[in-house]
Amino acid sequence: MRRLVSCLVLSLVPLLVMTAASERLIIAQVRPAAPSLLIRNVTVIDGTGAPPRAGANVLIRDGRIAAVGADAPVTDVVIDGHGLFALPGLIDAHVHLSGGTWTQAVAQLSRALHGGVTTVFDMAGDVRMTSDLSRAALAQEIESPTIGYVSLFAGPAFFTDPRVVAASLGYRPGDAPWNRVIDGNTDIARAVAEARGAGATTIKLYAALDGPTVKRIGEEAARQQVLLVAHATVFPAKPSDLVAAGAKMLAHAAYLVWEGMPASPDFPKRARGDFGSVPPDGPVMTSLLQSMKDHDVALNPTLWIFSDGPAKDDLAAVRTPWMNAVTRRAQDLGVVIAAGVDDMTSERDPLPLLHRELETLVTGAKLTPLQAITAATRGAAHAIGMDDARGSLAVGKAGDVLIVDADPSADIRNTRRIRYVIKDGRIVRAEGATR
Ligand SMILES: [Zn+2]
């Protein structure tokens, strides 16, 4: 027995030495290096809002963008970009991955990636599953966008929701570090540390929290360098309380209406504000949006799901024009718009729903196609804390590229005309145009 143990120990030694020696070595073992790749003579839409630039060469090496410019160096793989348009891989800043089974999530992620979405941000669920998916994506065990995710904080009223129970199996509702009840007894410093320990880079404030509590969470999140995002109202805290607390993204444009209304004690009513009483261009909304701009708080409008998707209800006829107008006004006042669906794929559409959200940003909120593209690239990356690595076609950023065969800055529906999807420098889809 002793002999067996010592044999095992000895056989582990080289592995341990290697692990300590070089993190780069480990990464190289897990992720085979993609060949260098040149997209030649393509029109670049770089995700920053800059106008399209024709005749560019994009060089991707070691999974990252190494050059964007006139030179066309010799590389392993060359894509002839003549007549094509290259934009950053799309980012959906609001998905939920863990509502079904692992197999369903993997299938959805694969469809999202092949449909041009190279990064998704999970805005609440069972973090055990999401973090497993995120790791499998990094290790290329599954075909998937890069996955970021949150831990959720909410007041006691939320923790009877069956979705919370399902996402916290094995825990009393409210006790899971990623689905945490916050009440007068909560040690907030510890709750933030445990949320972070669960692997989340971000805390999402969901519902049933008051202004002072939101402020304390914001201070602690800042101290522990955790990003804070929120539903745009969390009752009784108003949108402006969330801005003051340091939230960096507010989800659901429709919920902003509560800035001009008394809070409802019934948080599921938050999509059912009195939209007629708070003009989208009136002083209350203008002051809120101005303050979002001043504090670098992004708006994640989720227009499609409320206007034409599963959350559409009898109030849609008044809510839709209101949230469209508020989103347009936010864009005009310089608020960062972060596109996201609050869903990911649908059996009724071969492509991820983010393409529908992009169309709605243009046809509903009247953003220009270029503004909509920016919302699903640099804007979304900024709001979820990833803009140092992703969201624009610039040197040093990840080699996440969507190549389409017609100009999406002329017609946003052209994001659907996919010719190539490139993820971290690897071609994951290459084919004729699809509609
Ligand atoms: Zn959501």
Coordinates of C-alpha atoms and ligand atoms in Angstrom, one line a residue:
M1 CA 0.0 0.0 0.0
R2 CA 2.8 2.4 1.0
R3 CA 4.5 1.6 -2.3
L4 CA 1.4 2.4 -4.2
V5 CA 1.1 5.8 -2.5
S6 CA 4.7 6.7 -3.1
C7 CA 4.3 5.7 -6.7
L8 CA 1.3 8.0 -7.0
V9 CA 3.2 10.8 -5.3
L10 CA 6.2 10.4 -7.6
S11 CA 4.0 10.3 -10.7
L12 CA 2.4 13.6 -9.7
V13 CA 5.6 15.5 -9.2
P14 CA 6.3 16.5 -12.8
L15 CA 2.7 17.7 -13.1
L16 CA 3.0 19.8 -10.0
V17 CA 6.3 21.3 -11.1
M18 CA 4.9 22.1 -14.5
T19 CA 1.9 23.8 -12.9
A20 CA 4.0 26.0 -10.8
A21 CA 6.5 26.7 -13.5
S22 CA 4.4 28.5 -16.1
E23 CA 0.8 29.5 -16.3
R24 CA 1.2 30.0 -20.0
L25 CA 2.2 26.4 -20.4
I26 CA -1.0 25.3 -18.8
I27 CA -3.1 27.5 -20.9
A28 CA -1.3 26.3 -24.0
Q29 CA -2.1 22.7 -23.0
V30 CA -5.8 23.3 -22.4
R31 CA -6.3 25.5 -25.5
P32 CA -4.5 24.6 -28.6
A33 CA -3.2 27.7 -30.2
A34 CA -5.3 29.0 -33.1
P35 CA -3.4 29.6 -36.3
S36 CA -2.7 33.2 -37.2
L37 CA -5.5 34.6 -39.3
L38 CA -5.8 37.5 -41.7
I39 CA -9.1 39.0 -42.9
R40 CA -7.9 40.8 -46.0
N41 CA -9.5 43.8 -47.6
V42 CA -12.6 43.9 -45.5
T43 CA -14.9 46.8 -44.4
V44 CA -14.4 47.2 -40.7
I45 CA -17.1 48.3 -38.3
D46 CA -15.0 48.5 -35.1
G47 CA -17.7 48.6 -32.4
T48 CA -16.8 52.1 -31.2
G49 CA -19.4 53.9 -33.3
A50 CA -16.8 55.0 -35.8
P51 CA -18.1 54.9 -39.4
P52 CA -17.2 51.7 -41.5
R53 CA -13.7 51.7 -42.9
A54 CA -13.2 49.9 -46.2
G55 CA -10.1 48.1 -47.4
A56 CA -8.8 47.1 -44.0
N57 CA -6.7 44.1 -43.0
V58 CA -7.4 42.5 -39.7
L59 CA -4.6 40.3 -38.3
I60 CA -5.5 37.9 -35.4
R61 CA -2.6 36.1 -33.7
D62 CA -2.7 34.0 -30.5
G63 CA -6.4 34.6 -30.2
R64 CA -6.1 38.4 -30.1
I65 CA -6.2 41.1 -32.6
A66 CA -2.6 41.9 -33.5
A67 CA -3.2 44.6 -36.2
V68 CA -6.0 46.5 -38.0
G69 CA -4.7 48.5 -40.9
A70 CA -3.2 48.6 -44.4
D71 CA -0.6 45.9 -44.0
A72 CA -1.3 42.3 -45.1
P73 CA 1.4 40.1 -43.6
V74 CA 1.8 36.4 -44.4
T75 CA -0.3 34.2 -42.2
D76 CA -1.5 30.7 -41.8
V77 CA -5.1 31.4 -42.9
V78 CA -6.5 34.2 -45.0
I79 CA -10.1 35.1 -45.4
D80 CA -10.8 37.2 -48.5
G81 CA -12.9 40.0 -47.1
H82 CA -13.7 41.7 -50.4
G83 CA -17.4 42.7 -50.2
L84 CA -17.7 41.6 -46.6
F85 CA -18.1 43.5 -43.3
A86 CA -16.3 42.6 -40.1
L87 CA -17.6 43.7 -36.7
P88 CA -16.8 42.6 -33.2
G89 CA -18.6 39.4 -32.1
L90 CA -21.9 40.4 -30.6
I91 CA -22.4 40.6 -26.8
D92 CA -25.7 39.8 -25.1
A93 CA -25.5 41.6 -21.8
H94 CA -28.6 39.9 -20.4
V95 CA -29.2 36.1 -20.6
H96 CA -30.3 33.3 -18.3
L97 CA -28.5 30.0 -18.8
S98 CA -29.5 27.8 -15.9
G99 CA -33.3 27.7 -16.2
G100 CA -33.3 24.3 -17.9
T101 CA -30.9 21.3 -18.1
W102 CA -27.2 21.4 -18.8
T103 CA -27.8 19.8 -22.2
Q104 CA -30.3 22.5 -23.1
A105 CA -27.9 25.2 -22.0
V106 CA -25.1 23.8 -24.1
A107 CA -27.3 23.6 -27.1
Q108 CA -28.4 27.2 -26.7
L109 CA -24.8 28.4 -26.2
S110 CA -23.7 26.7 -29.4
R111 CA -26.6 28.3 -31.3
A112 CA -25.7 31.7 -29.9
L113 CA -22.1 31.3 -30.9
H114 CA -22.8 30.1 -34.4
G115 CA -25.3 33.0 -34.7
G116 CA -22.6 35.6 -34.0
V117 CA -22.9 36.1 -30.3
T118 CA -19.4 35.6 -28.8
T119 CA -20.0 36.8 -25.2
V120 CA -23.0 36.5 -22.9
F121 CA -23.7 37.8 -19.5
D122 CA -25.9 35.7 -17.2
M123 CA -28.1 38.0 -15.1
A124 CA -29.1 35.5 -12.4
G125 CA -29.6 31.8 -11.9
D126 CA -27.8 28.8 -10.4
V127 CA -24.2 30.0 -10.4
R128 CA -23.0 26.4 -9.9
M129 CA -24.2 25.6 -13.3
T130 CA -23.2 28.9 -14.9
S131 CA -19.7 28.7 -13.6
D132 CA -19.4 25.1 -14.9
L133 CA -20.5 26.3 -18.3
S134 CA -18.1 29.2 -18.1
R135 CA -15.2 26.9 -17.3
A136 CA -16.2 24.4 -20.1
A137 CA -16.4 27.3 -22.5
L138 CA -12.9 28.5 -21.6
A139 CA -11.5 25.0 -21.9
Q140 CA -13.3 24.6 -25.3
E141 CA -15.1 21.5 -24.1
I142 CA -18.3 23.1 -25.4
E143 CA -18.9 25.5 -28.3
S144 CA -19.8 28.6 -26.5
P145 CA -19.5 32.4 -26.2
T146 CA -17.5 33.7 -23.3
I147 CA -19.7 33.6 -20.2
G148 CA -19.8 36.2 -17.4
Y149 CA -22.3 36.0 -14.6
V150 CA -23.7 37.6 -11.4
S151 CA -24.7 36.7 -7.9
L152 CA -28.1 38.0 -7.0
F153 CA -29.1 40.0 -3.9
A154 CA -32.7 40.8 -3.0
G155 CA -35.0 41.5 -0.1
P156 CA -37.0 38.7 1.7
A157 CA -40.1 39.2 -0.5
F158 CA -38.3 37.7 -3.5
F159 CA -37.4 34.4 -1.9
T160 CA -40.7 32.6 -2.3
D161 CA -40.3 32.9 -6.1
P162 CA -40.1 29.3 -7.5
R163 CA -37.2 30.3 -9.8
V164 CA -35.1 31.1 -6.7
V165 CA -35.9 27.8 -5.1
A166 CA -34.9 26.0 -8.4
A167 CA -31.7 28.0 -8.6
S168 CA -30.7 27.3 -5.0
L169 CA -31.3 23.5 -4.6
G170 CA -29.7 22.2 -1.5
Y171 CA -29.9 25.6 0.3
R172 CA -32.7 27.3 2.2
P173 CA -34.0 30.0 -0.2
G174 CA -31.9 33.1 0.4
D175 CA -28.9 31.3 1.9
A176 CA -27.1 30.4 -1.4
P177 CA -24.2 32.8 -1.9
W178 CA -25.5 33.5 -5.5
N179 CA -29.1 34.0 -4.4
R180 CA -28.8 35.9 -1.2
V181 CA -31.5 37.4 0.9
I182 CA -30.6 40.8 2.3
D183 CA -32.4 41.9 5.4
G184 CA -31.6 43.9 8.6
N185 CA -29.5 41.0 9.9
T186 CA -27.3 40.4 6.9
D187 CA -23.5 40.8 7.3
I188 CA -23.2 42.6 3.9
A189 CA -19.4 42.5 3.8
R190 CA -19.6 38.7 4.2
A191 CA -22.4 38.4 1.7
V192 CA -20.4 40.3 -0.9
A193 CA -17.3 38.2 -0.3
E194 CA -19.3 35.0 -0.6
A195 CA -20.9 36.1 -3.8
R196 CA -17.5 36.8 -5.1
G197 CA -16.3 33.4 -3.8
A198 CA -19.0 31.7 -5.9
G199 CA -17.1 33.0 -8.9
A200 CA -19.3 35.9 -9.9
T201 CA -17.5 39.2 -10.9
T202 CA -20.7 41.1 -10.4
I203 CA -23.6 41.5 -7.9
K204 CA -27.1 42.1 -9.3
L205 CA -29.7 43.8 -7.1
Y206 CA -33.0 42.3 -8.0
A207 CA -35.9 43.4 -5.9
A208 CA -37.3 44.4 -2.5
L209 CA -34.4 46.6 -1.3
D210 CA -34.6 50.1 0.2
G211 CA -32.3 53.0 -0.6
P212 CA -30.1 52.8 2.5
T213 CA -29.5 49.1 2.0
V214 CA -28.7 49.5 -1.6
K215 CA -26.2 52.2 -0.7
R216 CA -24.5 49.9 1.9
I217 CA -24.2 47.1 -0.7
G218 CA -22.8 49.6 -3.2
E219 CA -20.1 50.7 -0.8
E220 CA -19.1 47.2 0.1
A221 CA -19.1 46.1 -3.6
A222 CA -16.8 49.0 -4.4
R223 CA -14.5 48.1 -1.5
Q224 CA -14.3 44.5 -2.6
Q225 CA -14.0 45.5 -6.3
V226 CA -17.1 43.7 -7.4
L227 CA -19.2 45.2 -10.2
L228 CA -22.7 46.2 -9.3
V229 CA -25.7 46.0 -11.7
A230 CA -29.4 46.2 -11.0
H231 CA -32.9 46.0 -12.2
A232 CA -33.8 49.6 -13.0
T233 CA -36.0 49.7 -9.9
V234 CA -35.8 47.3 -7.0
F235 CA -38.7 48.7 -4.9
P236 CA -38.7 50.6 -2.7
A237 CA -35.3 51.9 -4.0
K238 CA -35.8 54.1 -7.0
P239 CA -33.6 54.2 -10.2
S240 CA -31.8 57.2 -8.8
D241 CA -30.9 55.3 -5.6
L242 CA -29.3 52.7 -7.7
V243 CA -27.3 55.3 -9.6
A244 CA -26.2 56.8 -6.3
A245 CA -25.2 53.3 -5.0
G246 CA -22.8 52.9 -7.9
A247 CA -24.7 50.4 -10.1
K248 CA -23.0 50.3 -13.5
M249 CA -25.9 48.9 -15.5
L250 CA -29.7 49.3 -15.1
A251 CA -31.8 46.5 -16.7
H252 CA -35.2 47.0 -18.4
A253 CA -35.9 50.5 -19.7
A254 CA -39.6 50.1 -18.7
Y255 CA -38.7 50.0 -15.0
L256 CA -37.2 53.5 -15.2
V257 CA -40.8 54.9 -15.0
W258 CA -40.7 54.3 -11.2
E259 CA -38.4 57.3 -10.9
G260 CA -41.5 59.4 -11.3
M261 CA -44.0 57.3 -9.3
P262 CA -44.4 56.1 -5.7
A263 CA -42.9 52.7 -5.3
S264 CA -45.3 49.7 -5.3
P265 CA -45.0 47.2 -2.4
D266 CA -45.6 44.5 -5.0
F267 CA -42.4 44.1 -6.9
P268 CA -43.7 41.9 -9.7
K269 CA -45.7 45.0 -10.8
R270 CA -42.6 46.8 -11.9
A271 CA -43.3 46.3 -15.6
R272 CA -46.8 47.9 -15.1
G273 CA -46.0 51.5 -14.3
D274 CA -48.3 54.4 -15.1
F275 CA -46.4 55.3 -18.3
G276 CA -48.8 58.2 -19.1
S277 CA -47.9 60.1 -16.0
V278 CA -44.1 60.2 -16.5
P279 CA -43.2 61.7 -19.9
P280 CA -40.1 60.2 -21.3
D281 CA -38.8 63.6 -22.2
G282 CA -40.0 65.4 -19.1
P283 CA -37.8 66.8 -16.3
V284 CA -37.9 63.6 -14.1
M285 CA -36.6 61.3 -16.8
T286 CA -34.2 63.9 -18.2
S287 CA -32.6 64.4 -14.8
L288 CA -32.3 60.6 -14.2
L289 CA -30.8 59.9 -17.6
Q290 CA -28.4 62.9 -17.2
S291 CA -27.3 61.5 -13.9
M292 CA -26.8 58.0 -15.5
K293 CA -24.6 59.6 -18.0
D294 CA -22.6 61.6 -15.4
H295 CA -22.1 58.4 -13.3
D296 CA -21.3 56.1 -16.2
V297 CA -24.3 53.9 -15.7
A298 CA -25.4 51.9 -18.7
L299 CA -28.9 51.2 -19.8
N300 CA -29.8 47.6 -20.7
P301 CA -33.2 48.3 -22.4
T302 CA -34.4 44.8 -23.2
L303 CA -37.0 46.2 -25.6
W304 CA -37.9 43.2 -27.7
I305 CA -39.0 40.9 -24.8
F306 CA -41.5 43.5 -23.5
S307 CA -42.7 44.7 -26.9
D308 CA -42.9 41.6 -28.9
G309 CA -41.4 38.7 -26.9
P310 CA -42.6 36.5 -24.0
A311 CA -43.1 39.5 -21.5
K312 CA -45.5 41.2 -23.8
D313 CA -48.9 41.8 -22.1
D314 CA -52.0 44.0 -22.2
L315 CA -49.9 47.1 -21.3
A316 CA -47.5 46.7 -24.2
A317 CA -49.4 49.3 -26.3
V318 CA -48.5 52.1 -23.9
R319 CA -45.3 50.7 -22.5
T320 CA -43.6 50.0 -25.8
P321 CA -43.6 53.6 -27.1
W322 CA -42.5 54.8 -23.7
M323 CA -39.5 52.6 -23.4
N324 CA -38.6 53.2 -27.0
A325 CA -38.6 56.9 -26.3
V326 CA -36.6 56.7 -23.1
T327 CA -34.0 54.5 -24.8
R328 CA -33.7 57.0 -27.7
R329 CA -33.4 59.9 -25.1
A330 CA -30.7 58.0 -23.2
Q331 CA -28.8 57.5 -26.4
D332 CA -29.1 61.2 -27.2
L333 CA -27.9 62.3 -23.8
G334 CA -24.8 60.1 -24.0
V335 CA -25.9 57.2 -21.8
V336 CA -24.1 53.9 -22.7
I337 CA -26.6 51.5 -24.2
A338 CA -25.9 47.8 -23.5
A339 CA -27.9 45.5 -25.7
G340 CA -29.4 42.4 -24.1
V341 CA -32.4 40.1 -24.6
D342 CA -33.3 38.6 -21.2
D343 CA -33.5 35.4 -23.1
M344 CA -31.1 33.9 -25.6
T345 CA -32.5 31.7 -28.4
S346 CA -35.9 30.6 -29.6
E347 CA -37.1 27.6 -31.5
R348 CA -38.9 30.1 -33.8
D349 CA -35.7 31.8 -34.9
P350 CA -32.6 30.0 -36.2
L351 CA -30.4 32.9 -34.9
P352 CA -30.0 34.2 -31.4
L353 CA -32.6 36.7 -30.2
L354 CA -30.0 39.4 -29.9
H355 CA -30.5 40.1 -33.6
R356 CA -34.2 40.8 -32.9
E357 CA -33.2 43.2 -30.1
L358 CA -30.8 45.0 -32.5
E359 CA -33.7 45.4 -35.0
T360 CA -36.0 46.7 -32.2
L361 CA -33.4 49.2 -31.1
V362 CA -33.5 50.6 -34.7
T363 CA -37.1 50.2 -35.6
G364 CA -38.5 51.0 -32.2
A365 CA -36.1 53.2 -30.3
K366 CA -34.9 54.8 -33.6
L367 CA -31.2 54.3 -32.9
T368 CA -29.1 54.3 -36.0
P369 CA -27.9 50.9 -37.0
L370 CA -24.3 51.9 -36.0
Q371 CA -25.6 52.9 -32.6
A372 CA -27.4 49.6 -32.2
I373 CA -24.2 47.7 -33.2
T374 CA -22.2 49.7 -30.7
A375 CA -24.8 48.8 -28.0
A376 CA -24.2 45.1 -28.7
T377 CA -20.4 45.4 -28.8
R378 CA -18.5 48.1 -27.0
G379 CA -21.5 49.4 -25.0
A380 CA -22.4 45.9 -23.7
A381 CA -18.7 45.1 -23.0
H382 CA -18.4 48.3 -21.0
A383 CA -21.5 47.7 -18.9
I384 CA -20.4 44.2 -17.9
G385 CA -16.8 45.1 -17.1
M386 CA -15.2 43.4 -20.1
D387 CA -14.3 46.3 -22.4
D388 CA -10.6 45.9 -21.7
A389 CA -10.7 42.5 -23.4
R390 CA -13.7 42.5 -25.8
G391 CA -16.3 44.5 -27.6
S392 CA -14.2 46.3 -30.3
L393 CA -12.0 45.5 -33.2
A394 CA -8.8 47.0 -31.8
V395 CA -5.3 45.8 -31.2
G396 CA -5.0 43.7 -28.1
K397 CA -8.7 42.8 -27.9
A398 CA -9.9 39.2 -28.2
G399 CA -10.2 37.9 -31.8
D400 CA -14.0 37.7 -31.6
V401 CA -15.2 38.7 -35.1
L402 CA -18.6 38.5 -36.9
I403 CA -18.3 38.7 -40.7
V404 CA -21.4 39.4 -42.7
D405 CA -21.9 39.9 -46.5
A406 CA -23.9 43.1 -46.5
D407 CA -23.5 46.4 -44.6
P408 CA -25.2 46.2 -41.2
S409 CA -24.7 50.0 -40.7
A410 CA -27.0 50.5 -43.7
D411 CA -29.6 47.9 -42.6
I412 CA -29.4 46.4 -39.2
R413 CA -31.0 43.1 -40.5
N414 CA -27.7 42.5 -42.2
T415 CA -26.2 41.2 -38.9
R416 CA -28.1 38.1 -39.9
R417 CA -26.2 37.6 -43.1
I418 CA -23.4 35.6 -41.4
R419 CA -20.4 34.4 -43.4
Y420 CA -17.9 33.8 -40.6
V421 CA -17.9 33.7 -36.8
I422 CA -14.5 33.8 -35.3
K423 CA -14.1 33.2 -31.5
D424 CA -10.8 33.9 -29.8
G425 CA -9.1 33.6 -33.2
R426 CA -10.7 30.3 -34.2
I427 CA -13.1 30.1 -37.1
V428 CA -16.2 28.5 -35.6
R429 CA -18.5 29.1 -38.6
A430 CA -17.8 29.6 -42.2
E431 CA -20.4 29.4 -44.8
G432 CA -22.7 31.1 -47.2
A433 CA -25.1 33.8 -46.2
T434 CA -28.1 32.8 -44.0
R435 CA -31.3 34.7 -43.4
Ligands
ZN1 ZN -33.3 38.8 -16.6

